């Protein structure tokens, strides 16, 4: 056995698996995206043109951007705030567990649970939805949380995502926060810095790379968001997102070309963040 | 022990081998429907000795069936997703005509016509659902001094009259999970049949007229004149969009009725009975046919049905088809499920209650019967843009934009 070739032998199983389960399907998806609904007629870039011009798709893009901004801001932001504040609380472990708990629930189940929270009943009937029961209890009129567009229903869906993912962000950031040498913060306080300045100039710089990794992870997730939207509205009332469009084109409408084109677009949108994430990760590893 | 096990295995193999010469039928039913169909199959087997293998494939039937047909390996018979899909199989030369195999004089012409392609009949409706019904609570309606409507103007009068008295006339619910919006398409189809007539309806189904056509627009507007009016529907438009289609009619039978009228197909009876188990279906629940609008089109009926077609012509398949078309088979199937028989010779006594028998009687007298349009359209329109369009329209999106959106989806799909 020539040592120059041996590494290929060891790589072979992994390469084979990657080829069969990743490279081939990706290439096939790209090829199908240039074909018609039944993959039998070549249509050129027609699917892509439709994907970037039809109103339902444009609304889906808009919503994905909304998800991207609001969801990422709140999961990472609240994760950071909770990690720092809970560090000083005696029941830290208990509270963190409670906040982390939704992670253990599947998104489909989360969707079902929150459909009950948002449920609407006419004002003349008893409210069965928690949120509307509170609103009516305070003397208001019941609100169609999942129906009122353009912002109420989209934010209502994003809240479900935030509820599920904040705990995850909090746990990761908390681990990094506990790794900051306490002497640093002490030194800053002795130098006369107030709490905000300590947080701003000592804590944040130390957490920078962790925050970046958590943020890119959230972005990759949010671009692929599907289950929550499918379960709760199936994209009605302008709440559609790219992944749900793809699912419907594929499994509801049997339009393989369009579904493949949307899959390729989604893939291309995610790649830059993946590259960023991997680079960040390498930098972090090198520091250690 | 081992030996006995082996013998068992061999016997099982032998039985399976014998069953190869029998009949296979692919259906999408599950639960009660599958159990009822199995009863039909068992009766056939007891009568003829011909074994029938039922393949239940669930909601993926259209995909699986299309794949099997394309591969040249179809089942002997199959339930068709809808007449449109049946016509596609006919175009590919996959189905056998049933004229001459089955006595078609036992069926109303409407159902024979629905299964006719190019002058030949390619399928049998073993049962039907009637959609053009308005349900009401007789006690509540008569207490208001009102009676079932026999024309659209009367229906509008009842609606206004109740609203003027501070009551809510209609209970409407379009929520149905990922399929939300479908009950609204039935409303529009019923109105379209009554305002534009069956010929234009067929053109609309085939996308020979655009969704922006004045006739389609008018049907939407008439629908909107009731369902988009917050004073006419229980819970306002938000209620319409939030309330599940199955829960929706229950308020008609509340101690203080939440609403008085509910438009829905025959199957809703079981939901009403489920919500109010104490009701006597023969006394406390009534329906009338969705009334005519434009007198020249009279009272067409909208419905759906279970259509069976055959891919292979063997003596066994012929025998099974003949049995499925017979009053005996339909009595088992419809008696168990409360569906409506299509064979005119079925004894009305088989129905579980007076309401179902009454619906069957209405169906028997159908002069014009049309299949649910959204079921006939390509899925991207009939199970996509049309559903969403109804929801958009009710939630306040301008009608022109709604129709343009559906038209855009239709242009890409047809």
XYZ file of C-alpha atoms in Angstrom:
702
model
C 0.000 0.000 0.000
C 1.417 3.334 -1.070
C 1.186 5.856 1.763
C 0.330 8.626 -0.703
C -2.973 6.919 -1.588
C -3.923 5.459 1.753
C -5.905 8.474 2.901
C -8.340 8.029 0.003
C -9.051 4.543 1.264
C -9.976 5.902 4.678
C -12.025 8.699 3.128
C -13.873 6.388 0.741
C -16.840 5.439 2.973
C -17.477 9.046 3.954
C -17.126 10.272 0.369
C -19.443 7.561 -0.874
C -22.101 8.461 1.675
C -21.732 12.168 0.939
C -21.966 11.470 -2.767
C -25.107 9.367 -2.503
C -26.949 11.406 0.101
C -25.756 14.956 -0.529
C -23.960 15.617 -3.795
C -26.206 13.592 -6.098
C -29.542 14.854 -4.678
C -28.275 18.438 -4.789
C -27.177 18.138 -8.400
C -30.463 16.444 -9.310
C -32.460 19.196 -7.572
C -30.575 21.849 -9.541
C -31.250 19.947 -12.766
C -34.967 19.483 -12.012
C -35.345 23.189 -11.259
C -34.941 23.866 -14.997
C -37.735 21.454 -15.902
C -41.540 21.643 -15.804
C -43.961 20.369 -13.157
C -43.457 16.730 -14.122
C -39.731 16.955 -14.920
C -40.321 16.022 -18.560
C -40.060 19.359 -20.385
C -37.134 21.746 -20.252
C -38.360 25.230 -19.341
C -35.083 27.103 -18.792
C -35.198 29.703 -16.042
C -39.004 29.994 -16.087
C -39.377 28.566 -12.573
C -36.859 31.056 -11.230
C -38.585 33.933 -12.988
C -41.885 32.881 -11.387
C -40.187 32.480 -8.017
C -38.977 36.080 -8.089
C -42.041 37.694 -9.676
C -45.236 35.968 -8.436
C -46.981 37.678 -5.550
C -47.179 34.664 -3.203
C -43.416 34.161 -3.508
C -42.631 37.848 -2.974
C -44.763 37.785 0.173
C -42.877 34.686 1.335
C -39.546 36.452 0.805
C -40.805 39.468 2.735
C -41.924 37.270 5.611
C -38.623 35.396 5.716
C -36.864 38.756 6.033
C -39.237 39.717 8.833
C -38.535 36.408 10.569
C -34.821 36.956 10.025
C -34.836 40.360 11.725
C -37.338 39.934 14.549
C -36.672 36.293 15.418
C -32.873 36.608 15.434
C -32.944 39.849 17.421
C -35.228 38.462 20.096
C -33.753 34.965 20.500
C -30.151 36.168 20.706
C -31.013 39.390 22.565
C -33.191 37.761 25.184
C -30.770 34.849 25.423
C -27.965 37.293 26.263
C -29.993 39.312 28.760
C -31.237 36.172 30.530
C -27.758 34.619 30.633
C -26.268 37.700 32.272
C -29.128 38.446 34.692
C -29.813 34.875 35.791
C -26.133 34.478 36.663
C -26.850 36.363 39.877
C -30.071 34.611 40.838
C -30.202 31.890 43.474
C -32.685 29.720 41.531
C -30.687 30.032 38.329
C -30.787 26.324 37.467
C -34.568 26.038 37.922
C -35.444 29.132 35.903
C -33.044 28.219 33.122
C -34.534 24.742 32.914
C -38.021 26.215 32.575
C -36.918 28.603 29.820
C -35.030 25.833 28.039
C -37.954 23.410 28.272
C -39.749 24.432 25.021
C -36.685 23.165 23.122
C -37.856 19.665 24.051
C -41.171 20.211 22.259
C -41.410 19.576 18.527
C -42.429 22.563 16.409
C -45.565 20.802 15.304
C -46.574 20.402 18.946
C -45.573 24.006 19.628
C -47.820 25.023 16.741
C -50.739 23.074 18.186
C -50.200 24.537 21.666
C -50.022 28.094 20.382
C -53.062 27.661 18.174
C -54.931 27.202 21.446
C -53.250 30.269 22.929
C -54.297 32.370 19.928
C -57.734 30.782 19.469
C -60.521 33.198 18.567
C -64.125 32.894 19.662
C -66.809 35.468 18.900
C -67.315 38.073 21.611
C -70.700 36.538 22.505
C -69.131 33.144 23.280
C -66.756 32.183 26.098
C -63.133 32.574 24.982
C -61.137 29.336 24.839
C -57.877 31.038 23.791
C -55.620 32.211 26.623
C -54.650 35.468 24.935
C -58.180 36.468 23.945
C -59.463 35.452 27.388
C -57.022 37.983 28.866
C -57.982 40.649 26.306
C -61.697 40.135 26.914
C -61.122 39.955 30.667
C -59.561 43.413 30.476
C -62.670 44.631 28.658
C -61.401 44.436 25.077
C -62.708 42.734 21.940
C -61.273 39.342 20.900
C -58.547 39.601 18.267
C -57.932 37.255 15.316
C -54.240 36.887 16.112
C -53.498 34.588 13.195
C -55.685 36.463 10.709
C -54.941 40.153 11.156
C -52.370 41.085 8.553
C -49.759 42.221 7.786
C -47.944 42.409 11.137
C -50.105 40.914 13.906
C -50.268 37.391 12.483
C -46.643 37.261 11.369
C -45.428 38.492 14.763
C -47.754 35.959 16.434
C -45.996 33.175 14.519
C -42.531 34.574 15.231
C -43.355 34.641 18.944
C -43.796 30.849 18.811
C -40.331 30.477 17.275
C -38.827 32.818 19.860
C -40.529 30.859 22.656
C -38.907 27.656 21.388
C -35.392 28.965 20.664
C -34.617 31.585 23.321
C -33.680 28.902 25.847
C -31.161 27.415 23.444
C -29.444 30.766 22.887
C -29.485 31.460 26.626
C -27.775 28.177 27.507
C -24.956 28.615 24.953
C -24.334 32.271 25.862
C -24.536 31.463 29.552
C -21.795 28.855 29.193
C -19.528 31.420 27.525
C -20.420 34.068 30.115
C -19.398 31.807 32.966
C -16.031 31.433 31.242
C -15.229 35.148 31.572
C -12.602 35.680 34.306
C -14.401 37.477 37.158
C -11.190 39.471 37.929
C -11.735 41.402 34.700
C -15.157 42.631 35.754
C -13.918 43.314 39.273
C -10.995 45.345 37.929
C -13.349 47.404 35.814
C -15.615 48.103 38.786
C -12.630 49.165 40.945
C -11.637 51.526 38.145
C -15.048 53.157 38.618
C -17.037 51.631 35.764
C -20.783 51.259 36.373
C -22.662 48.049 35.610
C -23.645 49.138 32.105
C -20.050 50.049 31.234
C -18.784 46.721 32.542
C -21.354 44.922 30.400
C -20.618 47.052 27.356
C -16.806 47.114 27.473
C -15.858 43.892 29.239
C -18.621 41.299 28.936
C -19.669 41.893 25.315
C -16.132 41.794 23.816
C -15.547 38.494 25.605
C -18.814 37.024 24.272
C -18.378 38.348 20.765
C -17.443 35.138 18.988
C -20.098 33.103 20.832
C -22.750 35.661 19.946
C -21.665 35.503 16.313
C -21.954 31.721 16.181
C -25.335 31.723 17.931
C -26.595 34.458 15.595
C -25.540 32.689 12.418
C -27.042 29.434 13.716
C -30.343 31.230 14.322
C -30.214 32.795 10.858
C -29.682 29.430 9.195
C -32.610 28.038 11.180
C -34.899 30.949 10.476
C -34.346 30.821 6.733
C -35.546 27.211 6.787
C -38.511 27.841 9.108
C -41.438 25.683 8.050
C -43.247 23.598 10.683
C -44.635 26.474 12.738
C -46.098 28.234 9.705
C -47.446 25.030 8.151
C -49.134 23.975 11.382
C -50.659 27.295 12.315
C -51.733 29.015 9.081
C -50.292 27.035 6.140
C -49.255 30.418 4.797
C -52.750 31.921 4.572
C -53.350 35.652 5.201
C -49.897 36.554 3.841
C -47.945 34.544 6.420
C -46.264 32.234 3.927
C -42.543 31.531 4.073
C -40.160 30.104 1.470
C -39.925 26.593 2.922
C -43.719 26.276 3.171
C -44.071 27.385 -0.457
C -41.587 24.693 -1.393
C -43.512 22.030 0.536
C -46.812 23.002 -1.055
C -45.411 23.149 -4.596
C -43.889 19.699 -4.097
C -46.469 17.713 -2.135
C -49.738 19.602 -2.679
C -49.386 20.814 -6.259
C -46.932 18.154 -7.564
C -44.897 20.854 -9.323
C -41.417 19.353 -9.023
C -39.743 22.024 -11.138
C -41.029 24.927 -9.069
C -40.333 23.151 -5.781
C -36.755 22.405 -6.875
C -36.199 26.017 -7.948
C -37.373 27.255 -4.546
C -35.128 24.691 -2.839
C -32.121 25.959 -4.815
C -32.926 29.585 -3.948
C -33.239 28.687 -0.272
C -29.937 26.810 -0.406
C -28.143 29.738 -2.029
C -29.579 32.107 0.579
C -28.241 29.978 3.419
C -24.738 29.248 2.058
C -23.145 32.620 2.975
C -24.245 32.241 6.597
C -22.946 28.694 6.731
C -19.552 29.838 5.443
C -19.509 32.606 8.037
C -20.401 30.150 10.742
C -17.675 27.676 9.820
C -15.069 30.450 9.641
C -16.089 31.816 13.033
C -15.904 28.357 14.454
C -12.376 27.867 13.147
C -11.244 31.200 14.595
C -12.699 30.201 17.946
C -10.970 26.826 17.856
C -7.663 28.533 17.033
C -8.034 30.874 20.039
C -8.481 27.904 22.307
C -42.843 -26.318 16.432
C -40.508 -25.193 13.707
C -42.164 -27.606 11.318
C -45.626 -26.318 12.059
C -44.410 -22.782 11.528
C -42.971 -23.728 8.160
C -46.194 -25.382 7.077
C -48.058 -22.235 8.082
C -45.687 -20.168 6.030
C -46.113 -22.428 3.023
C -49.893 -22.306 3.348
C -49.806 -18.533 3.569
C -47.682 -18.445 0.452
C -50.138 -20.713 -1.305
C -53.086 -18.503 -0.360
C -51.204 -15.434 -1.515
C -50.448 -17.220 -4.769
C -54.097 -18.017 -5.292
C -55.091 -14.443 -4.498
C -52.972 -13.315 -7.452
C -55.771 -14.556 -9.685
C -58.244 -12.438 -7.763
C -59.128 -8.769 -7.977
C -57.110 -5.894 -6.540
C -58.641 -2.500 -5.871
C -56.792 0.614 -4.731
C -58.734 3.043 -2.546
C -57.933 6.069 -0.392
C -60.382 5.219 2.384
C -59.413 4.527 5.953
C -61.264 4.095 9.244
C -65.072 3.775 8.989
C -65.106 4.052 5.211
C -62.565 1.279 4.782
C -64.454 -0.942 7.233
C -67.702 -0.333 5.325
C -66.029 -1.096 2.002
C -64.561 -4.285 3.458
C -68.141 -5.328 4.290
C -69.096 -4.850 0.643
C -66.065 -6.891 -0.442
C -66.864 -9.678 2.049
C -70.433 -9.901 0.753
C -69.122 -10.125 -2.821
C -66.685 -12.848 -1.852
C -69.382 -14.834 -0.070
C -71.552 -14.602 -3.157
C -69.005 -15.399 -5.890
C -65.974 -16.907 -4.191
C -63.776 -14.333 -5.923
C -61.157 -12.917 -3.570
C -60.680 -9.136 -3.512
C -57.539 -7.493 -2.177
C -58.175 -3.935 -0.991
C -55.112 -1.687 -1.037
C -55.739 1.329 1.134
C -53.128 3.980 0.294
C -54.629 7.053 1.947
C -54.393 10.599 0.668
C -51.441 9.852 -1.603
C -53.674 7.841 -3.926
C -53.409 10.266 -6.884
C -49.603 10.122 -6.803
C -49.307 6.378 -6.234
C -51.936 5.539 -8.836
C -50.378 7.823 -11.463
C -46.976 6.224 -10.831
C -48.328 2.693 -11.078
C -50.219 3.494 -14.299
C -47.113 5.100 -15.803
C -45.119 1.990 -14.872
C -47.685 -0.250 -16.593
C -48.564 -1.927 -13.308
C -51.969 -0.569 -12.291
C -54.354 -2.298 -9.867
C -57.373 -4.042 -11.450
C -59.673 -1.304 -10.187
C -59.213 1.945 -8.285
C -61.165 4.712 -6.677
C -60.664 7.818 -8.827
C -59.686 11.022 -7.019
C -62.172 12.873 -9.247
C -63.672 12.748 -12.774
C -60.903 14.991 -14.112
C -58.233 12.528 -13.067
C -60.323 9.722 -14.583
C -60.387 11.564 -17.924
C -56.576 11.815 -17.798
C -56.285 8.044 -17.403
C -58.737 7.590 -20.274
C -56.558 9.859 -22.432
C -53.607 7.567 -21.700
C -55.704 4.555 -22.693
C -55.414 3.049 -19.215
C -59.098 2.482 -18.395
C -61.696 0.103 -19.819
C -65.161 1.360 -20.740
C -67.978 -0.033 -18.590
C -70.840 0.370 -21.086
C -72.249 -3.049 -21.734
C -70.621 -4.455 -18.568
C -72.931 -2.630 -16.198
C -76.603 -1.724 -16.578
C -76.307 2.059 -16.673
C -80.066 2.624 -16.739
C -80.042 2.173 -12.948
C -78.230 5.500 -12.559
C -79.402 9.103 -12.948
C -78.060 10.512 -16.226
C -76.151 13.189 -14.304
C -73.835 10.554 -12.816
C -73.454 8.662 -16.075
C -72.563 11.916 -17.868
C -69.933 12.762 -15.250
C -68.134 9.490 -15.981
C -68.459 9.800 -19.766
C -65.456 10.640 -21.926
C -65.792 10.753 -25.725
C -69.177 9.035 -25.671
C -68.068 6.077 -23.521
C -68.555 5.567 -19.794
C -65.397 4.787 -17.814
C -66.503 4.593 -14.212
C -69.277 3.979 -11.725
C -70.322 6.254 -8.888
C -71.004 3.963 -5.946
C -72.205 6.839 -3.736
C -72.505 10.583 -3.620
C -72.478 13.543 -1.264
C -74.920 16.373 -1.814
C -73.439 19.784 -1.104
C -76.193 22.247 -2.013
C -77.950 22.205 1.350
C -78.803 24.880 3.893
C -79.278 23.454 7.390
C -81.493 25.012 10.002
C -83.031 24.456 13.400
C -86.799 24.275 12.679
C -87.865 25.343 16.194
C -85.629 28.410 16.131
C -86.500 29.475 12.585
C -90.267 29.051 13.014
C -90.111 30.837 16.374
C -88.902 33.859 14.423
C -91.881 33.486 12.105
C -89.611 32.531 9.211
C -89.624 29.511 6.883
C -87.097 27.824 4.581
C -86.236 29.914 1.512
C -87.332 28.866 -1.974
C -85.470 31.636 -3.814
C -82.337 33.719 -3.363
C -84.464 36.801 -2.664
C -86.210 34.963 0.166
C -82.851 33.869 1.520
C -81.628 37.469 1.465
C -84.912 38.553 3.089
C -84.494 36.047 5.946
C -80.891 37.140 6.367
C -81.769 40.856 6.557
C -84.811 40.282 8.720
C -82.821 38.358 11.335
C -80.019 40.930 11.287
C -82.567 43.739 11.741
C -83.859 41.961 14.841
C -80.334 41.930 16.246
C -79.825 38.215 15.575
C -77.038 36.593 13.579
C -78.467 34.797 10.514
C -75.547 32.609 9.382
C -73.085 30.239 11.023
C -70.061 29.927 8.736
C -66.699 28.284 9.468
C -63.840 28.046 6.976
C -61.042 26.824 9.264
C -59.809 23.348 8.337
C -56.121 23.180 9.251
C -53.886 23.214 6.194
C -56.994 22.901 3.991
C -58.661 26.039 5.387
C -60.894 27.781 2.881
C -62.435 24.763 1.144
C -65.948 25.264 2.586
C -65.944 28.703 0.958
C -65.225 27.245 -2.463
C -68.436 25.202 -2.171
C -70.435 28.379 -1.544
C -68.983 30.026 -4.634
C -69.502 26.903 -6.778
C -73.161 26.679 -5.739
C -73.715 30.350 -6.532
C -71.786 30.108 -9.816
C -74.031 27.214 -10.953
C -77.125 29.290 -10.169
C -75.976 32.557 -11.736
C -73.806 31.514 -14.690
C -75.342 28.136 -15.493
C -73.753 24.703 -15.935
C -72.088 25.375 -19.325
C -70.165 28.394 -18.106
C -69.409 26.507 -14.882
C -67.766 23.759 -16.952
C -65.742 26.363 -18.841
C -64.653 27.889 -15.568
C -63.515 24.461 -14.331
C -61.529 23.927 -17.546
C -60.050 27.453 -17.325
C -61.606 28.370 -20.657
C -62.759 31.591 -19.011
C -60.364 33.551 -16.789
C -60.939 34.019 -13.055
C -61.366 37.715 -13.760
C -64.462 36.943 -15.917
C -67.575 38.935 -14.849
C -69.483 35.700 -14.088
C -66.854 34.545 -11.593
C -66.698 38.012 -10.126
C -70.464 38.107 -9.663
C -70.472 34.732 -7.860
C -67.798 36.003 -5.477
C -69.717 39.228 -4.905
C -72.974 37.436 -4.045
C -71.039 35.167 -1.690
C -69.382 38.223 -0.174
C -72.707 40.028 0.243
C -73.503 37.481 2.959
C -70.223 36.126 4.279
C -68.255 39.393 4.254
C -70.956 41.199 6.211
C -70.016 41.253 9.901
C -73.667 41.542 10.895
C -74.679 38.442 8.929
C -72.173 35.860 10.181
C -71.556 34.460 13.640
C -68.423 36.109 15.068
C -68.043 38.414 12.060
C -65.550 37.700 9.304
C -62.863 36.851 11.874
C -65.248 34.233 13.245
C -65.762 32.787 9.750
C -62.007 32.468 9.282
C -61.246 31.160 12.792
C -64.045 28.680 13.438
C -63.560 25.105 12.308
C -66.024 23.933 9.633
C -67.132 21.009 11.828
C -67.736 23.123 14.954
C -69.466 25.882 13.048
C -73.107 24.632 12.865
C -73.336 23.729 16.570
C -74.514 27.234 17.571
C -77.778 26.756 15.661
C -78.929 24.403 18.430
C -77.654 26.364 21.432
C -80.349 27.250 24.011
C -80.184 30.795 22.646
C -79.365 30.158 18.980
C -76.092 31.832 17.945
C -77.216 31.640 14.296
C -80.061 30.255 12.173
C -78.670 28.982 8.867
C -75.670 26.884 7.815
C -74.695 25.906 4.252
C -72.899 22.553 4.093
C -72.919 19.076 2.526
C -74.756 16.004 3.829
C -71.778 14.844 5.916
C -72.194 17.734 8.394
C -75.072 15.833 10.020
C -72.637 13.694 12.021
C -70.870 16.822 13.334
C -74.193 18.292 14.448
C -75.126 15.027 16.165
C -71.677 14.947 17.795
C -72.014 18.463 19.210
C -75.595 17.932 20.422
C -76.083 14.210 21.182
C -79.549 14.891 22.651
C -80.974 16.024 19.290
C -83.580 13.937 17.531
C -82.287 14.166 13.956
C -85.743 13.562 12.526
C -87.398 16.342 14.534
C -84.816 18.940 15.502
C -82.682 19.206 12.360
C -83.843 20.309 8.929
C -82.378 21.402 5.644
C -83.566 22.947 2.393
C -81.861 22.996 -0.976
C -79.701 26.049 -1.650
C -82.314 28.102 -3.536
C -82.211 29.161 -7.206
C -80.855 32.639 -8.000
C -81.298 33.249 -11.717
C -84.642 31.536 -12.663
C -83.311 30.331 -16.046
C -80.838 27.964 -14.363
C -83.313 26.551 -11.848
C -81.874 24.528 -8.983
C -78.719 22.685 -10.062
C -77.143 20.405 -7.481
C -73.507 20.467 -6.447
C -71.895 17.385 -5.046
C -69.080 14.932 -4.990
C -69.018 11.187 -5.222
C -67.016 7.991 -4.956
C -66.035 6.938 -8.447
C -64.615 3.496 -9.278
C -62.907 2.680 -12.576
C -61.307 -0.467 -13.947
C -57.862 -0.841 -15.544
C -58.186 -4.480 -16.583
C -60.925 -6.426 -18.291
C -61.189 -9.869 -16.716
C -64.309 -11.889 -15.822
C -63.562 -11.308 -12.116
C -63.275 -7.542 -12.592
C -66.551 -7.508 -14.536
C -68.304 -9.428 -11.794
C -66.966 -7.063 -9.149
C -67.962 -3.951 -11.113
C -71.467 -5.328 -11.615
C -71.717 -6.028 -7.913
C -70.482 -2.562 -6.922
C -73.120 -1.006 -9.173
C -75.906 -3.161 -7.719
C -78.451 -1.955 -5.146
C -77.259 -4.654 -2.697
C -73.683 -3.367 -2.575
C -74.795 0.256 -2.346
C -77.202 -0.610 0.462
C -74.308 -1.996 2.543
C -71.948 0.897 1.728
C -74.427 3.768 2.098
C -76.339 2.224 4.999
C -73.141 1.985 7.024
C -71.878 5.497 6.255
C -74.981 7.590 5.646
C -73.716 8.414 2.151
C -76.231 8.716 -0.674
C -76.744 5.839 -3.082
C -76.513 6.564 -6.800
C -78.457 3.494 -7.911
C -82.103 4.531 -8.231
C -83.293 1.073 -7.186
C -81.780 1.274 -3.713
C -84.487 0.942 -1.057
C -84.759 4.293 0.824
C -85.251 2.214 3.976
C -81.497 1.548 4.168
C -80.707 5.075 5.340
C -79.948 5.570 9.014
C -82.313 8.564 9.336
C -84.983 10.606 7.581
C -82.563 13.397 6.674
C -80.292 11.154 4.651
C -83.260 9.544 2.921
C -84.550 13.021 2.087
C -81.173 14.050 0.632
C -81.101 10.862 -1.446
C -84.566 11.679 -2.775
C -83.414 15.189 -3.795
C -80.383 13.727 -5.530
C -82.529 11.203 -7.403
C -84.518 14.042 -8.926
C -81.403 15.976 -9.950
C -81.860 17.514 -13.373
C -78.472 19.200 -13.373
C -75.726 17.823 -11.188
C -72.202 19.167 -11.143
C -69.095 17.883 -9.420
C -67.241 20.062 -6.930
C -65.243 22.437 -9.162
C -62.242 22.772 -6.866
C -61.856 18.967 -6.911
C -61.706 19.056 -10.705
C -59.162 21.849 -11.021
C -55.388 21.293 -10.890
C -54.281 21.109 -7.253
C -52.306 24.364 -7.466
C -55.638 26.128 -8.096
C -58.346 23.870 -6.606
C -56.422 22.986 -3.439
C -54.241 26.086 -3.362
C -54.958 29.463 -4.855
C -58.767 29.059 -4.732
C -58.747 28.156 -1.006
C -56.368 30.987 -0.196
C -58.332 33.375 -2.413
C -61.544 32.694 -0.494
C -59.754 33.358 2.801
C -58.165 36.535 1.417
C -61.492 37.815 0.094
C -63.324 37.215 3.367
C -60.493 38.838 5.325
C -60.925 42.043 3.350
C -58.587 41.861 0.341
C -60.131 43.655 -2.683
C -61.886 41.219 -5.025
C -59.963 42.226 -8.157
C -56.663 41.441 -6.492
C -57.961 38.089 -5.215
C -59.131 37.075 -8.691
C -55.871 38.228 -10.308
C -53.915 36.097 -7.824
C -55.970 32.967 -8.576
C -55.741 33.689 -12.305
C -51.941 33.935 -12.056
C -51.803 30.530 -10.345
C -54.206 29.086 -12.928
C -52.113 30.335 -15.869
C -49.108 28.493 -14.487
C -51.046 25.322 -13.633
C -53.262 24.529 -16.630
